[in-house]
Amino acid sequence: MELLSNINSHRTILHCDCNGYYASVECLMRPELCYLPMAVTGNPENRHGIILAKNQLAKEAGVITAETISEAKRKCPHLVCVSPQHDLYQEYSIKINNIYREYTERVEPFGIDESFLDMTALWQNYAASPAQFADLLRKRIRENIGLTISVGVSFNKILAKLGSDLKKPDATTVISPKDLAAKVWPLDITNLLYVGKVTAERLRVININTIGDLAKTDPDFLVSYLGKIGENLSLYARGLENSEVQKYSELDEAKSIGNGMTFSEDLTDWTKIKEGLSGLVDEVVTRLIRSRKLCNVIQVQLKSSDFQVYSRQTTLSQHIQKREQVWTIVWQLINELWDETTPIRLLAVTVSGLENQGEVYTQMSLADISSSGKKTVVGGNKKAKDSKKQDQIKNLIFKLNQQMGGNYLKLGRNKEL
Ligand SMILES: [Mg+2]
């Protein structure tokens, strides 16, 4: 078939994905949890806490990620909820990547529990076929770490990623060039990386429902209809994505640390928003501490139920790392950002302006207190137009609170912390 003629099929790319990562690590630490339906949640004490991950038993009971504990418990009354231990998840992530690195230097993490491996001309050293190598790797992770992974094997990253999603837990899926039409094209478009809900809806309107439909559509039309992403999606669907797997040792040092979450139900009250943001801040701060960094730019982003994106960020005049400090700013930003009526679909927290711990002078002087931090508004709604003066006051309050080691001063409008 002409459509398949340009495929560059000589590479062997693996995508390895840990199954139910957070919950599996928890079960590893406390084996008794393996036999109970359990979930890792924002705050187990609070019924508004959100499900971050669940084990197989909870999944079978209908528990889904990002719903609230009370929703989950309605379906699964005996659900055991535990708090996340992000340090531990990072630690295991490094251990797992170190095993991958024994086989190839091209290991590129894609999130905390997923990595791409380039095994081109290397798998022959270990196995009779790429699939057999993937099986060997699964066995290694199972025996050495105690976790299961699903592996997709293909000739590019996009299809390897798609493959690892097709069969789990603890499975290998191979997608060769000749499999593309039979195995991939009948799948729904949402199986393709970067086809989100909005793009999928737009494609369905014009009767593009499967990856095959996408592959057979004129790429120029897709660009005119979807913009730049249309070109990429067309390449992905035709098996023409060709990007390299980065070398682990050459991975760019993180320029920012962020975490976002899409909620199963739109958030419309402060309790749920606080709960959602609190979990995000926990993870971001843990990663900040783990990477021995401090940050001075903090951004909060929200996506409304009609997919409008609003964001607000603050640049501080000094670098911070403590959870209370980051939380204070995040809470301030969401108070400025949210109009208390727009239903929220997604929340994200990102910190940047990263500096190595120990290289930043954190002791404040009186002169520093009187100089104000710079605030930048990126997008934002009517509330994002606070006067500069108010910004200065907020910054001053933040700094004074920091010096006093507590949250003594507040602006009237802010919600209670
Ligand atoms: Mg996973």
PDB file of N, CA, C and O in Angstrom, residues 158 189 192-200 202-203 208 214 217-238 241:
ATOM      1  N   ILE A 158       6.072   6.965  19.056  1.00  0.00           N
ATOM      2  CA  ILE A 158       4.622   7.083  19.132  1.00  0.00           C
ATOM      3  C   ILE A 158       3.940   5.708  19.137  1.00  0.00           C
ATOM      4  O   ILE A 158       3.052   5.442  19.938  1.00  0.00           O
ATOM      5  N   ILE A 189      -9.267   7.118  17.556  1.00  0.00           N
ATOM      6  CA  ILE A 189      -8.236   8.169  17.514  1.00  0.00           C
ATOM      7  C   ILE A 189      -7.669   8.529  18.894  1.00  0.00           C
ATOM      8  O   ILE A 189      -6.527   8.951  18.996  1.00  0.00           O
ATOM      9  N   LEU A 192      -4.160   7.521  20.147  1.00  0.00           N
ATOM     10  CA  LEU A 192      -2.942   8.148  19.644  1.00  0.00           C
ATOM     11  C   LEU A 192      -2.496   9.240  20.622  1.00  0.00           C
ATOM     12  O   LEU A 192      -3.308  10.047  21.065  1.00  0.00           O
ATOM     13  N   LEU A 193      -1.190   9.229  20.942  1.00  0.00           N
ATOM     14  CA  LEU A 193      -0.646  10.229  21.859  1.00  0.00           C
ATOM     15  C   LEU A 193      -0.957  11.632  21.326  1.00  0.00           C
ATOM     16  O   LEU A 193      -0.844  11.867  20.120  1.00  0.00           O
ATOM     17  N   TYR A 194      -1.327  12.521  22.194  1.00  0.00           N
ATOM     18  CA  TYR A 194      -1.622  13.930  21.904  1.00  0.00           C
ATOM     19  C   TYR A 194      -2.983  14.174  21.250  1.00  0.00           C
ATOM     20  O   TYR A 194      -3.298  15.312  20.914  1.00  0.00           O
ATOM     21  N   VAL A 195      -3.779  13.111  21.052  1.00  0.00           N
ATOM     22  CA  VAL A 195      -5.161  13.370  20.634  1.00  0.00           C
ATOM     23  C   VAL A 195      -5.977  13.477  21.925  1.00  0.00           C
ATOM     24  O   VAL A 195      -6.344  12.476  22.525  1.00  0.00           O
ATOM     25  N   GLY A 196      -6.183  14.704  22.371  1.00  0.00           N
ATOM     26  CA  GLY A 196      -6.937  14.936  23.598  1.00  0.00           C
ATOM     27  C   GLY A 196      -8.421  14.980  23.295  1.00  0.00           C
ATOM     28  O   GLY A 196      -8.846  14.745  22.156  1.00  0.00           O
ATOM     29  N   LYS A 197      -9.165  15.319  24.332  1.00  0.00           N
ATOM     30  CA  LYS A 197     -10.617  15.306  24.205  1.00  0.00           C
ATOM     31  C   LYS A 197     -11.118  16.306  23.151  1.00  0.00           C
ATOM     32  O   LYS A 197     -11.969  15.965  22.322  1.00  0.00           O
ATOM     33  N   VAL A 198     -10.526  17.502  23.175  1.00  0.00           N
ATOM     34  CA  VAL A 198     -10.999  18.545  22.262  1.00  0.00           C
ATOM     35  C   VAL A 198     -10.692  18.170  20.808  1.00  0.00           C
ATOM     36  O   VAL A 198     -11.556  18.249  19.934  1.00  0.00           O
ATOM     37  N   THR A 199      -9.431  17.726  20.569  1.00  0.00           N
ATOM     38  CA  THR A 199      -9.049  17.347  19.211  1.00  0.00           C
ATOM     39  C   THR A 199      -9.919  16.190  18.728  1.00  0.00           C
ATOM     40  O   THR A 199     -10.386  16.188  17.584  1.00  0.00           O
ATOM     41  N   ALA A 200     -10.142  15.209  19.609  1.00  0.00           N
ATOM     42  CA  ALA A 200     -10.960  14.050  19.224  1.00  0.00           C
ATOM     43  C   ALA A 200     -12.360  14.513  18.813  1.00  0.00           C
ATOM     44  O   ALA A 200     -12.884  14.077  17.785  1.00  0.00           O
ATOM     45  N   ARG A 202     -13.276  17.409  17.683  1.00  0.00           N
ATOM     46  CA  ARG A 202     -13.217  18.131  16.404  1.00  0.00           C
ATOM     47  C   ARG A 202     -13.070  17.168  15.227  1.00  0.00           C
ATOM     48  O   ARG A 202     -13.652  17.381  14.158  1.00  0.00           O
ATOM     49  N   LEU A 203     -12.291  16.099  15.440  1.00  0.00           N
ATOM     50  CA  LEU A 203     -12.093  15.132  14.351  1.00  0.00           C
ATOM     51  C   LEU A 203     -13.374  14.331  14.087  1.00  0.00           C
ATOM     52  O   LEU A 203     -13.715  14.052  12.938  1.00  0.00           O
ATOM     53  N   ILE A 208     -13.783  11.620  11.275  1.00  0.00           N
ATOM     54  CA  ILE A 208     -12.511  10.910  11.473  1.00  0.00           C
ATOM     55  C   ILE A 208     -12.588  10.289  12.857  1.00  0.00           C
ATOM     56  O   ILE A 208     -12.538  10.993  13.865  1.00  0.00           O
ATOM     57  N   LEU A 214      -7.556   8.920  10.122  1.00  0.00           N
ATOM     58  CA  LEU A 214      -6.605  10.029  10.205  1.00  0.00           C
ATOM     59  C   LEU A 214      -5.483   9.835   9.175  1.00  0.00           C
ATOM     60  O   LEU A 214      -5.093  10.773   8.476  1.00  0.00           O
ATOM     61  N   THR A 217      -6.472  10.742   5.619  1.00  0.00           N
ATOM     62  CA  THR A 217      -6.921  12.100   5.334  1.00  0.00           C
ATOM     63  C   THR A 217      -5.749  12.935   4.820  1.00  0.00           C
ATOM     64  O   THR A 217      -4.617  12.789   5.319  1.00  0.00           O
ATOM     65  N   ASP A 218      -6.018  13.784   3.857  1.00  0.00           N
ATOM     66  CA  ASP A 218      -4.981  14.650   3.286  1.00  0.00           C
ATOM     67  C   ASP A 218      -4.321  15.493   4.387  1.00  0.00           C
ATOM     68  O   ASP A 218      -5.013  16.247   5.084  1.00  0.00           O
ATOM     69  N   PRO A 219      -2.999  15.364   4.570  1.00  0.00           N
ATOM     70  CA  PRO A 219      -2.311  16.102   5.638  1.00  0.00           C
ATOM     71  C   PRO A 219      -2.525  17.627   5.533  1.00  0.00           C
ATOM     72  O   PRO A 219      -2.656  18.293   6.563  1.00  0.00           O
ATOM     73  N   ASP A 220      -2.556  18.149   4.311  1.00  0.00           N
ATOM     74  CA  ASP A 220      -2.754  19.599   4.153  1.00  0.00           C
ATOM     75  C   ASP A 220      -4.112  20.019   4.700  1.00  0.00           C
ATOM     76  O   ASP A 220      -4.250  21.073   5.325  1.00  0.00           O
ATOM     77  N   PHE A 221      -5.112  19.168   4.463  1.00  0.00           N
ATOM     78  CA  PHE A 221      -6.432  19.475   5.006  1.00  0.00           C
ATOM     79  C   PHE A 221      -6.381  19.472   6.540  1.00  0.00           C
ATOM     80  O   PHE A 221      -6.928  20.359   7.202  1.00  0.00           O
ATOM     81  N   LEU A 222      -5.679  18.477   7.107  1.00  0.00           N
ATOM     82  CA  LEU A 222      -5.596  18.391   8.580  1.00  0.00           C
ATOM     83  C   LEU A 222      -4.932  19.635   9.158  1.00  0.00           C
ATOM     84  O   LEU A 222      -5.334  20.134  10.207  1.00  0.00           O
ATOM     85  N   VAL A 223      -3.908  20.152   8.461  1.00  0.00           N
ATOM     86  CA  VAL A 223      -3.241  21.371   8.926  1.00  0.00           C
ATOM     87  C   VAL A 223      -4.210  22.551   8.862  1.00  0.00           C
ATOM     88  O   VAL A 223      -4.318  23.334   9.819  1.00  0.00           O
ATOM     89  N   SER A 224      -4.966  22.634   7.784  1.00  0.00           N
ATOM     90  CA  SER A 224      -5.882  23.774   7.677  1.00  0.00           C
ATOM     91  C   SER A 224      -7.011  23.649   8.707  1.00  0.00           C
ATOM     92  O   SER A 224      -7.527  24.639   9.190  1.00  0.00           O
ATOM     93  N   TYR A 225      -7.327  22.431   9.070  1.00  0.00           N
ATOM     94  CA  TYR A 225      -8.439  22.216  10.000  1.00  0.00           C
ATOM     95  C   TYR A 225      -8.003  22.296  11.469  1.00  0.00           C
ATOM     96  O   TYR A 225      -8.687  22.873  12.301  1.00  0.00           O
ATOM     97  N   LEU A 226      -6.814  21.733  11.786  1.00  0.00           N
ATOM     98  CA  LEU A 226      -6.386  21.661  13.196  1.00  0.00           C
ATOM     99  C   LEU A 226      -5.196  22.554  13.524  1.00  0.00           C
ATOM    100  O   LEU A 226      -4.833  22.698  14.687  1.00  0.00           O
ATOM    101  N   GLY A 227      -4.558  23.112  12.487  1.00  0.00           N
ATOM    102  CA  GLY A 227      -3.331  23.861  12.747  1.00  0.00           C
ATOM    103  C   GLY A 227      -2.146  22.915  12.767  1.00  0.00           C
ATOM    104  O   GLY A 227      -2.232  21.777  12.298  1.00  0.00           O
ATOM    105  N   LYS A 228      -1.038  23.387  13.336  1.00  0.00           N
ATOM    106  CA  LYS A 228       0.245  22.665  13.329  1.00  0.00           C
ATOM    107  C   LYS A 228       0.105  21.205  13.805  1.00  0.00           C
ATOM    108  O   LYS A 228       0.724  20.299  13.248  1.00  0.00           O
ATOM    109  N   ILE A 229      -0.718  21.000  14.822  1.00  0.00           N
ATOM    110  CA  ILE A 229      -0.851  19.638  15.364  1.00  0.00           C
ATOM    111  C   ILE A 229      -1.384  18.665  14.313  1.00  0.00           C
ATOM    112  O   ILE A 229      -1.083  17.471  14.343  1.00  0.00           O
ATOM    113  N   GLY A 230      -2.147  19.196  13.356  1.00  0.00           N
ATOM    114  CA  GLY A 230      -2.702  18.362  12.289  1.00  0.00           C
ATOM    115  C   GLY A 230      -1.607  17.648  11.507  1.00  0.00           C
ATOM    116  O   GLY A 230      -1.722  16.469  11.159  1.00  0.00           O
ATOM    117  N   GLU A 231      -0.510  18.363  11.266  1.00  0.00           N
ATOM    118  CA  GLU A 231       0.612  17.787  10.532  1.00  0.00           C
ATOM    119  C   GLU A 231       1.239  16.635  11.330  1.00  0.00           C
ATOM    120  O   GLU A 231       1.481  15.551  10.806  1.00  0.00           O
ATOM    121  N   ASN A 232       1.461  16.892  12.640  1.00  0.00           N
ATOM    122  CA  ASN A 232       2.058  15.855  13.477  1.00  0.00           C
ATOM    123  C   ASN A 232       1.156  14.626  13.581  1.00  0.00           C
ATOM    124  O   ASN A 232       1.625  13.502  13.440  1.00  0.00           O
ATOM    125  N   LEU A 233      -0.123  14.856  13.821  1.00  0.00           N
ATOM    126  CA  LEU A 233      -1.027  13.717  13.984  1.00  0.00           C
ATOM    127  C   LEU A 233      -1.057  12.866  12.713  1.00  0.00           C
ATOM    128  O   LEU A 233      -1.119  11.640  12.782  1.00  0.00           O
ATOM    129  N   SER A 234      -0.984  13.518  11.570  1.00  0.00           N
ATOM    130  CA  SER A 234      -0.975  12.792  10.310  1.00  0.00           C
ATOM    131  C   SER A 234       0.276  11.900  10.212  1.00  0.00           C
ATOM    132  O   SER A 234       0.199  10.729   9.847  1.00  0.00           O
ATOM    133  N   LEU A 235       1.420  12.471  10.584  1.00  0.00           N
ATOM    134  CA  LEU A 235       2.670  11.687  10.575  1.00  0.00           C
ATOM    135  C   LEU A 235       2.577  10.500  11.537  1.00  0.00           C
ATOM    136  O   LEU A 235       2.960   9.378  11.196  1.00  0.00           O
ATOM    137  N   TYR A 236       2.039  10.767  12.730  1.00  0.00           N
ATOM    138  CA  TYR A 236       1.936   9.693  13.729  1.00  0.00           C
ATOM    139  C   TYR A 236       1.072   8.555  13.193  1.00  0.00           C
ATOM    140  O   TYR A 236       1.408   7.387  13.311  1.00  0.00           O
ATOM    141  N   ALA A 237      -0.074   8.924  12.615  1.00  0.00           N
ATOM    142  CA  ALA A 237      -1.031   7.912  12.161  1.00  0.00           C
ATOM    143  C   ALA A 237      -0.451   7.092  11.012  1.00  0.00           C
ATOM    144  O   ALA A 237      -0.757   5.918  10.854  1.00  0.00           O
ATOM    145  N   ARG A 238       0.434   7.718  10.197  1.00  0.00           N
ATOM    146  CA  ARG A 238       1.029   7.002   9.060  1.00  0.00           C
ATOM    147  C   ARG A 238       2.330   6.296   9.444  1.00  0.00           C
ATOM    148  O   ARG A 238       3.039   5.753   8.599  1.00  0.00           O
ATOM    149  N   GLU A 241       6.540   9.155  12.371  1.00  0.00           N
ATOM    150  CA  GLU A 241       7.227   9.922  13.431  1.00  0.00           C
ATOM    151  C   GLU A 241       8.623   9.338  13.570  1.00  0.00           C
ATOM    152  O   GLU A 241       8.803   8.121  13.522  1.00  0.00           O
TER     153      GLU A 241
END
